[in-house]
């Protein structure tokens, strides 16, 4: 553990909190983070840190140490959600109507910016290079891919990210080897039949019946086609059909999501869903258009990287801050960085019932215990230094 890093972050904790509150008060939606990008760039100009503006938003910065070595990438996402915030009692409540940092990305951005400043203060001790990505559009699962397409992973040996987490008590760090966040895909199914009068069903091909049959039976893919030791979730969240109570609908539309932890299961579910749709449509003399969109990759923590997070946590905060959490079917596009590069993704607890920071993510009363910010900022910085100083992986 680098004590200079710890002392720097503790001495600048008030600035860290102020920065987080600024971001919280000025949320911007995915690929619209222009003011957030400008704010970060202005800060980097003052620090005389090299950076590159990404397209259409986002910032890539880099600190090159005094000694040669590997390159580690630290990532924070910075987009908000289209939610009207109800935390009117906060003096830093969102001033952008219909937009809110309801997932903690304001905390991530401020923590990483503070970690960058702390690492800059010990630049002569760094063995290698620390790269920082302030990423847009995580909430629409597009930002990480967009950044990779612009070359941010070139020359990177390891990646690390953090998500603030209201599920766990403030300061608890969870990062176990193996899957932690699921892949998330979107599917769209359009059944087409032959519409007609409700009194003459024999002259029609009812698309509602097709869609209902599909909804009732498609779940058997999870229970009968997927290995029971390989979890999968198939959720139909949208069902639209019909124009009037006495007309048999010609079209029915379904939309939903599939969550898995490995691509083999993902492929099985996709193929079976398409097969089910085609068979149901044929059975009722209709047709179907089936679309399956691969979105985020699963976040699968590299064993060495995850264990390093635990070692850093114990040294920096104490063994009692290490928490072992179960994987979640929630999704995170950080997995896109880990397709070919080892790394880890940790959660840092920010739950405090007294401070009312126990609302779930994406809730209009979501907030974080700002006591957690110093833990996240230090974890970013200490992980980067520790990774660059070791030769195990």
Coordinates of C-alpha atoms in Angstrom, one line a residue:
X1 CA 0.0 0.0 0.0
X2 CA 1.3 3.4 -0.9
X3 CA 0.8 5.8 2.1
X4 CA 1.3 8.9 -0.1
X5 CA -1.8 7.8 -2.2
X6 CA -3.9 7.3 0.9
X7 CA -2.9 10.6 2.5
X8 CA -3.5 12.5 -0.8
X9 CA -7.0 11.2 -1.1
X10 CA -7.9 11.8 2.6
X11 CA -6.5 15.3 2.3
X12 CA -8.6 16.0 -0.8
X13 CA -11.8 14.2 0.3
X14 CA -13.8 17.4 0.4
X15 CA -12.8 18.2 -3.2
X16 CA -13.8 14.6 -4.2
X17 CA -17.2 15.1 -2.7
X18 CA -17.6 18.5 -4.3
X19 CA -16.7 17.1 -7.7
X20 CA -19.2 14.3 -7.3
X21 CA -21.9 16.7 -6.3
X22 CA -21.2 18.9 -9.4
X23 CA -21.6 15.8 -11.7
X24 CA -24.7 14.8 -9.8
X25 CA -26.3 18.2 -10.3
X26 CA -25.4 18.3 -14.0
X27 CA -26.4 14.8 -15.4
X28 CA -26.2 14.1 -19.1
X29 CA -27.6 11.2 -21.1
X30 CA -25.7 8.6 -23.1
X31 CA -23.5 10.1 -25.9
X32 CA -24.6 13.6 -24.7
X33 CA -22.0 14.0 -22.0
X34 CA -20.5 17.1 -23.6
X35 CA -20.3 19.3 -20.5
X36 CA -19.0 16.4 -18.4
X37 CA -16.3 15.8 -21.0
X38 CA -15.4 19.5 -21.1
X39 CA -15.2 19.6 -17.3
X40 CA -12.8 16.6 -17.2
X41 CA -10.7 18.0 -20.0
X42 CA -10.5 21.4 -18.2
X43 CA -9.2 19.6 -15.1
X44 CA -6.6 17.7 -17.1
X45 CA -5.4 21.0 -18.7
X46 CA -4.8 22.4 -15.2
X47 CA -2.9 19.3 -14.3
X48 CA -0.9 19.3 -17.5
X49 CA -1.9 15.7 -18.2
X50 CA -1.9 14.4 -21.7
X51 CA -5.4 13.4 -22.9
X52 CA -7.4 12.7 -26.0
X53 CA -11.1 13.6 -26.6
X54 CA -13.1 10.7 -27.8
X55 CA -16.0 10.7 -30.3
X56 CA -18.6 11.8 -29.7
X57 CA -17.9 12.2 -26.0
X58 CA -15.5 10.8 -23.4
X59 CA -11.9 11.4 -22.4
X60 CA -8.8 9.2 -22.5
X61 CA -5.9 10.3 -20.3
X62 CA -2.5 8.8 -19.5
X63 CA 0.2 9.1 -16.9
X64 CA 3.6 7.6 -17.9
X65 CA 5.7 6.6 -14.9
X66 CA 9.4 7.4 -14.4
X67 CA 10.2 3.7 -14.9
X68 CA 9.2 1.5 -17.9
X69 CA 6.7 -1.3 -17.4
X70 CA 3.2 -2.5 -18.3
X71 CA 0.1 -0.5 -19.0
X72 CA -3.0 -0.7 -16.8
X73 CA -6.4 0.8 -17.8
X74 CA -8.7 2.3 -15.2
X75 CA -12.3 3.0 -16.3
X76 CA -15.2 5.1 -15.0
X77 CA -18.5 5.6 -16.8
X78 CA -20.1 9.0 -16.8
X79 CA -23.6 8.9 -18.3
X80 CA -26.9 9.5 -16.5
X81 CA -30.5 8.1 -16.9
X82 CA -33.7 9.6 -18.2
X83 CA -35.3 9.8 -14.7
X84 CA -36.8 12.7 -12.9
X85 CA -35.0 12.9 -9.6
X86 CA -37.1 13.1 -6.4
X87 CA -34.2 14.0 -4.0
X88 CA -35.5 17.6 -3.6
X89 CA -34.0 17.8 -0.1
X90 CA -30.5 17.6 -1.5
X91 CA -28.9 20.9 -2.4
X92 CA -27.1 19.1 -5.2
X93 CA -30.3 17.6 -6.7
X94 CA -30.3 17.4 -10.6
X95 CA -31.0 20.7 -12.3
X96 CA -31.5 19.0 -15.6
X97 CA -35.2 18.1 -15.9
X98 CA -35.8 14.4 -16.6
X99 CA -32.2 13.5 -16.2
X100 CA -30.6 11.9 -13.1
X101 CA -27.4 10.1 -12.0
X102 CA -29.5 7.2 -10.6
X103 CA -26.7 4.6 -11.0
X104 CA -23.7 6.2 -9.4
X105 CA -21.7 7.2 -12.5
X106 CA -21.2 10.6 -11.0
X107 CA -19.4 8.8 -8.1
X108 CA -17.3 6.7 -10.6
X109 CA -16.2 9.8 -12.5
X110 CA -15.2 11.8 -9.5
X111 CA -13.4 8.8 -7.9
X112 CA -11.4 8.2 -11.0
X113 CA -10.5 11.9 -11.4
X114 CA -9.3 12.0 -7.8
X115 CA -7.3 8.7 -8.3
X116 CA -5.7 10.3 -11.4
X117 CA -4.6 13.3 -9.3
X118 CA -3.3 11.1 -6.5
X119 CA -1.3 9.0 -9.0
X120 CA 0.1 12.1 -10.6
X121 CA 1.4 13.1 -7.2
X122 CA 3.6 10.0 -7.1
X123 CA 4.4 9.8 -10.9
X124 CA 8.1 9.2 -10.2
X125 CA 7.2 6.0 -8.4
X126 CA 5.1 4.5 -11.2
X127 CA 6.6 1.6 -13.0
X128 CA 4.8 1.7 -16.4
X129 CA 1.8 3.6 -17.6
X130 CA -1.7 4.2 -16.1
X131 CA -4.4 4.9 -18.7
X132 CA -7.7 6.4 -17.7
X133 CA -10.9 6.2 -19.7
X134 CA -13.9 8.4 -18.8
X135 CA -16.5 6.4 -20.8
X136 CA -19.8 7.5 -22.2
X137 CA -23.0 5.5 -22.8
X138 CA -22.7 2.6 -20.4
X139 CA -26.5 2.8 -19.7
X140 CA -27.2 1.9 -23.3
X141 CA -24.5 -0.7 -23.5
X142 CA -22.7 1.0 -26.3
X143 CA -20.0 3.2 -24.8
X144 CA -17.3 0.5 -24.1
X145 CA -17.5 -0.9 -27.6
X146 CA -17.3 2.6 -29.1
X147 CA -14.2 3.3 -27.0
X148 CA -12.5 0.1 -28.1
X149 CA -13.2 0.9 -31.7
X150 CA -11.2 4.1 -31.2
X151 CA -8.2 2.2 -29.9
X152 CA -8.2 2.7 -26.2
X153 CA -7.0 -0.9 -25.5
X154 CA -4.0 -0.7 -27.7
X155 CA -1.0 -1.7 -25.6
X156 CA -3.0 -2.4 -22.5
X157 CA -2.1 -5.3 -20.3
X158 CA -4.8 -5.2 -17.7
X159 CA -8.1 -3.4 -17.0
X160 CA -9.9 -2.4 -13.8
X161 CA -13.2 -0.8 -13.1
X162 CA -15.5 -0.1 -10.1
X163 CA -19.2 0.2 -9.6
X164 CA -20.6 1.9 -6.5
X165 CA -23.1 -0.5 -4.9
X166 CA -26.1 0.3 -2.7
X167 CA -26.7 -3.4 -2.1
X168 CA -23.7 -3.5 0.3
X169 CA -22.7 -1.4 3.3
X170 CA -20.4 1.5 2.8
X171 CA -16.8 0.6 2.0
X172 CA -17.2 -3.1 1.5
X173 CA -15.3 -4.2 -1.6
X174 CA -16.5 -7.3 -3.6
X175 CA -14.4 -8.8 -6.3
X176 CA -14.2 -12.6 -6.6
X177 CA -12.7 -14.5 -9.5
X178 CA -15.2 -15.7 -12.2
X179 CA -18.4 -14.2 -13.5
X180 CA -19.8 -11.3 -11.6
X181 CA -22.2 -9.5 -14.1
X182 CA -24.1 -11.2 -16.9
X183 CA -24.2 -10.5 -20.6
X184 CA -27.4 -8.8 -21.6
X185 CA -29.0 -9.2 -25.0
X186 CA -32.2 -7.8 -26.5
X187 CA -34.7 -9.8 -28.7
X188 CA -37.6 -8.6 -30.8
X189 CA -40.2 -11.0 -32.2
X190 CA -42.9 -9.9 -34.7
X191 CA -45.7 -12.4 -35.4
X192 CA -47.7 -11.7 -38.5
X193 CA -51.0 -13.3 -39.2
X194 CA -54.2 -12.4 -41.0
X195 CA -56.5 -9.9 -39.3
X196 CA -60.3 -9.9 -39.4
X197 CA -63.6 -9.6 -37.5
X198 CA -63.8 -11.1 -34.0
X199 CA -67.0 -12.8 -35.1
X200 CA -65.2 -14.7 -37.9
X201 CA -62.1 -16.2 -36.4
X202 CA -62.1 -19.0 -38.9
X203 CA -61.2 -16.5 -41.6
X204 CA -58.2 -15.2 -39.8
X205 CA -54.8 -16.2 -38.5
X206 CA -54.6 -14.7 -35.0
X207 CA -51.2 -13.1 -34.2
X208 CA -52.2 -12.7 -30.5
X209 CA -52.7 -16.5 -30.2
X210 CA -49.2 -17.0 -31.7
X211 CA -47.6 -14.5 -29.4
X212 CA -49.4 -15.9 -26.3
X213 CA -48.3 -19.4 -27.3
X214 CA -44.8 -18.2 -27.6
X215 CA -44.8 -16.4 -24.2
X216 CA -46.3 -19.5 -22.5
X217 CA -43.7 -22.0 -23.9
X218 CA -40.5 -20.1 -24.6
X219 CA -39.4 -20.3 -20.9
X220 CA -39.0 -24.1 -21.3
X221 CA -35.7 -23.3 -23.2
X222 CA -34.2 -22.3 -19.9
X223 CA -35.5 -25.3 -18.1
X224 CA -35.0 -27.9 -20.9
X225 CA -32.4 -26.8 -23.4
X226 CA -29.8 -25.1 -21.1
X227 CA -27.4 -26.9 -18.7
X228 CA -29.0 -26.3 -15.3
X229 CA -25.5 -25.5 -13.9
X230 CA -25.2 -22.6 -16.4
X231 CA -27.7 -19.9 -15.4
X232 CA -29.9 -18.1 -17.9
X233 CA -32.7 -15.6 -17.6
X234 CA -35.2 -15.0 -20.4
X235 CA -37.6 -12.1 -19.8
X236 CA -40.3 -10.8 -22.1
X237 CA -41.0 -7.3 -21.0
X238 CA -43.2 -6.0 -23.8
X239 CA -46.2 -7.4 -25.5
X240 CA -48.1 -5.2 -28.0
X241 CA -50.9 -6.1 -30.3
X242 CA -54.4 -5.1 -31.6
X243 CA -56.3 -2.0 -32.4
X244 CA -59.8 -2.7 -31.1
X245 CA -61.7 -5.1 -28.9
X246 CA -63.6 -6.7 -31.8
X247 CA -60.8 -7.0 -34.3
X248 CA -58.5 -10.0 -34.5
X249 CA -55.0 -8.6 -34.6
X250 CA -52.8 -9.1 -37.7
X251 CA -49.6 -8.2 -35.9
X252 CA -48.2 -8.9 -32.4
X253 CA -44.8 -7.6 -31.1
X254 CA -42.7 -9.0 -28.3
X255 CA -39.5 -7.6 -26.8
X256 CA -37.3 -8.8 -24.0
X257 CA -33.9 -9.6 -22.7
X258 CA -31.7 -12.6 -22.2
X259 CA -29.0 -12.8 -19.4
X260 CA -26.3 -15.5 -19.3
X261 CA -22.7 -15.9 -18.0
X262 CA -21.2 -17.7 -21.0
X263 CA -21.4 -17.4 -24.7
X264 CA -22.3 -21.1 -25.3
X265 CA -25.4 -20.8 -23.2
X266 CA -26.1 -17.5 -25.0
X267 CA -26.0 -19.1 -28.4
X268 CA -28.2 -22.0 -27.4
X269 CA -30.9 -19.7 -26.1
X270 CA -30.8 -17.5 -29.2
X271 CA -31.1 -20.5 -31.6
X272 CA -33.9 -22.1 -29.6
X273 CA -35.8 -18.9 -29.3
X274 CA -35.7 -18.4 -33.1
X275 CA -36.7 -22.1 -33.6
X276 CA -39.7 -21.8 -31.2
X277 CA -40.9 -18.6 -32.9
X278 CA -40.8 -20.2 -36.4
X279 CA -42.6 -23.3 -35.2
X280 CA -45.3 -21.4 -33.4
X281 CA -45.9 -19.1 -36.5
X282 CA -46.1 -22.1 -38.8
X283 CA -48.5 -23.9 -36.5
X284 CA -51.0 -21.0 -36.7
X285 CA -50.4 -20.3 -40.4
X286 CA -48.5 -17.1 -39.8
X287 CA -45.0 -15.8 -40.2
X288 CA -42.4 -14.3 -37.9
X289 CA -39.5 -11.9 -37.9
X290 CA -37.0 -12.7 -35.2
X291 CA -34.2 -10.4 -34.2
X292 CA -31.6 -11.1 -31.5
X293 CA -29.1 -8.3 -30.6
X294 CA -25.9 -9.1 -28.7
X295 CA -25.3 -6.2 -26.3
X296 CA -22.9 -6.5 -23.3
X297 CA -20.4 -9.2 -22.7
X298 CA -20.4 -11.0 -19.3
X299 CA -18.0 -9.5 -16.7
X300 CA -15.7 -12.5 -15.9
X301 CA -13.0 -11.5 -13.4
X302 CA -9.5 -12.8 -14.1
X303 CA -8.4 -14.9 -11.1
X304 CA -5.1 -13.1 -10.6
X305 CA -6.6 -9.6 -11.0
X306 CA -9.5 -10.4 -8.6
X307 CA -7.1 -11.7 -6.0
X308 CA -5.0 -8.6 -6.4
X309 CA -8.1 -6.4 -5.7
X310 CA -8.6 -8.4 -2.5
X311 CA -5.0 -8.0 -1.5
X312 CA -5.1 -4.3 -2.1
X313 CA -8.4 -4.0 -0.1
X314 CA -6.9 -5.8 2.9
X315 CA -3.8 -3.7 2.9
X316 CA -5.5 -0.4 2.3
X317 CA -8.6 -0.7 4.4
X318 CA -8.4 -3.9 6.4
X319 CA -9.5 -7.5 5.9
X320 CA -13.0 -6.7 7.2
X321 CA -13.6 -4.7 4.1
X322 CA -13.4 -7.7 1.8
X323 CA -16.9 -8.9 0.9
X324 CA -17.7 -12.0 -1.1
X325 CA -20.8 -11.4 -3.2
X326 CA -22.9 -13.6 -5.4
X327 CA -22.9 -12.9 -9.2
X328 CA -25.7 -10.8 -10.5
X329 CA -27.8 -11.0 -13.6
X330 CA -27.4 -7.3 -13.9
X331 CA -25.3 -6.2 -16.8
X332 CA -22.3 -3.9 -17.3
X333 CA -20.5 -3.1 -20.6
X334 CA -17.1 -3.2 -18.8
X335 CA -17.1 -6.9 -19.9
X336 CA -16.4 -5.6 -23.4
X337 CA -12.9 -4.6 -22.3
X338 CA -12.3 -8.0 -20.8
X339 CA -12.9 -10.1 -24.0
X340 CA -9.2 -10.4 -24.7
X341 CA -7.5 -8.6 -21.8
X342 CA -7.3 -9.9 -18.2
X343 CA -8.8 -7.6 -15.5
X344 CA -11.2 -7.2 -12.7
X345 CA -14.4 -5.3 -11.9
X346 CA -15.2 -4.5 -8.3
X347 CA -18.1 -3.2 -6.4
X348 CA -17.7 -0.7 -3.5
X349 CA -20.6 -0.6 -1.1
X350 CA -22.3 2.8 -0.4
X351 CA -25.4 1.6 1.5
X352 CA -26.3 3.6 4.7
X353 CA -29.9 3.4 5.9
X354 CA -29.5 6.4 8.2
X355 CA -28.4 8.6 5.3
X356 CA -31.1 7.1 3.0
X357 CA -28.6 5.7 0.5
X358 CA -30.3 2.3 0.5
X359 CA -32.5 2.9 -2.6
X360 CA -31.8 0.5 -5.5
X361 CA -30.0 1.6 -8.6
X362 CA -32.2 3.3 -11.2
X363 CA -34.6 4.5 -8.5
X364 CA -35.6 8.1 -8.5
X365 CA -34.5 8.5 -4.9
X366 CA -31.1 6.8 -5.5
X367 CA -28.1 8.4 -3.7
X368 CA -24.7 7.3 -2.4
X369 CA -23.1 7.5 1.0
X370 CA -20.3 9.9 0.1
X371 CA -18.1 8.2 2.7
X372 CA -17.7 5.5 0.1
X373 CA -16.0 7.8 -2.4
X374 CA -12.6 7.8 -0.7
X375 CA -12.6 4.0 -0.7
X376 CA -13.3 3.9 -4.4
X377 CA -10.8 6.5 -5.3
X378 CA -8.0 4.9 -3.3
X379 CA -8.9 1.4 -4.7
X380 CA -8.5 2.7 -8.3
X381 CA -5.1 4.2 -7.5
X382 CA -3.7 1.4 -5.3
X383 CA -4.8 -1.3 -7.7
X384 CA -2.9 0.5 -10.6
X385 CA 0.3 0.8 -8.6
X386 CA 0.1 -2.7 -7.2
X387 CA -0.5 -4.2 -10.6
X388 CA 2.4 -2.4 -12.2
X389 CA 4.7 -3.3 -9.4
X390 CA 4.1 -7.1 -9.6
X391 CA 5.2 -9.6 -12.2
X392 CA 2.8 -12.5 -11.5
X393 CA 0.5 -11.8 -14.5

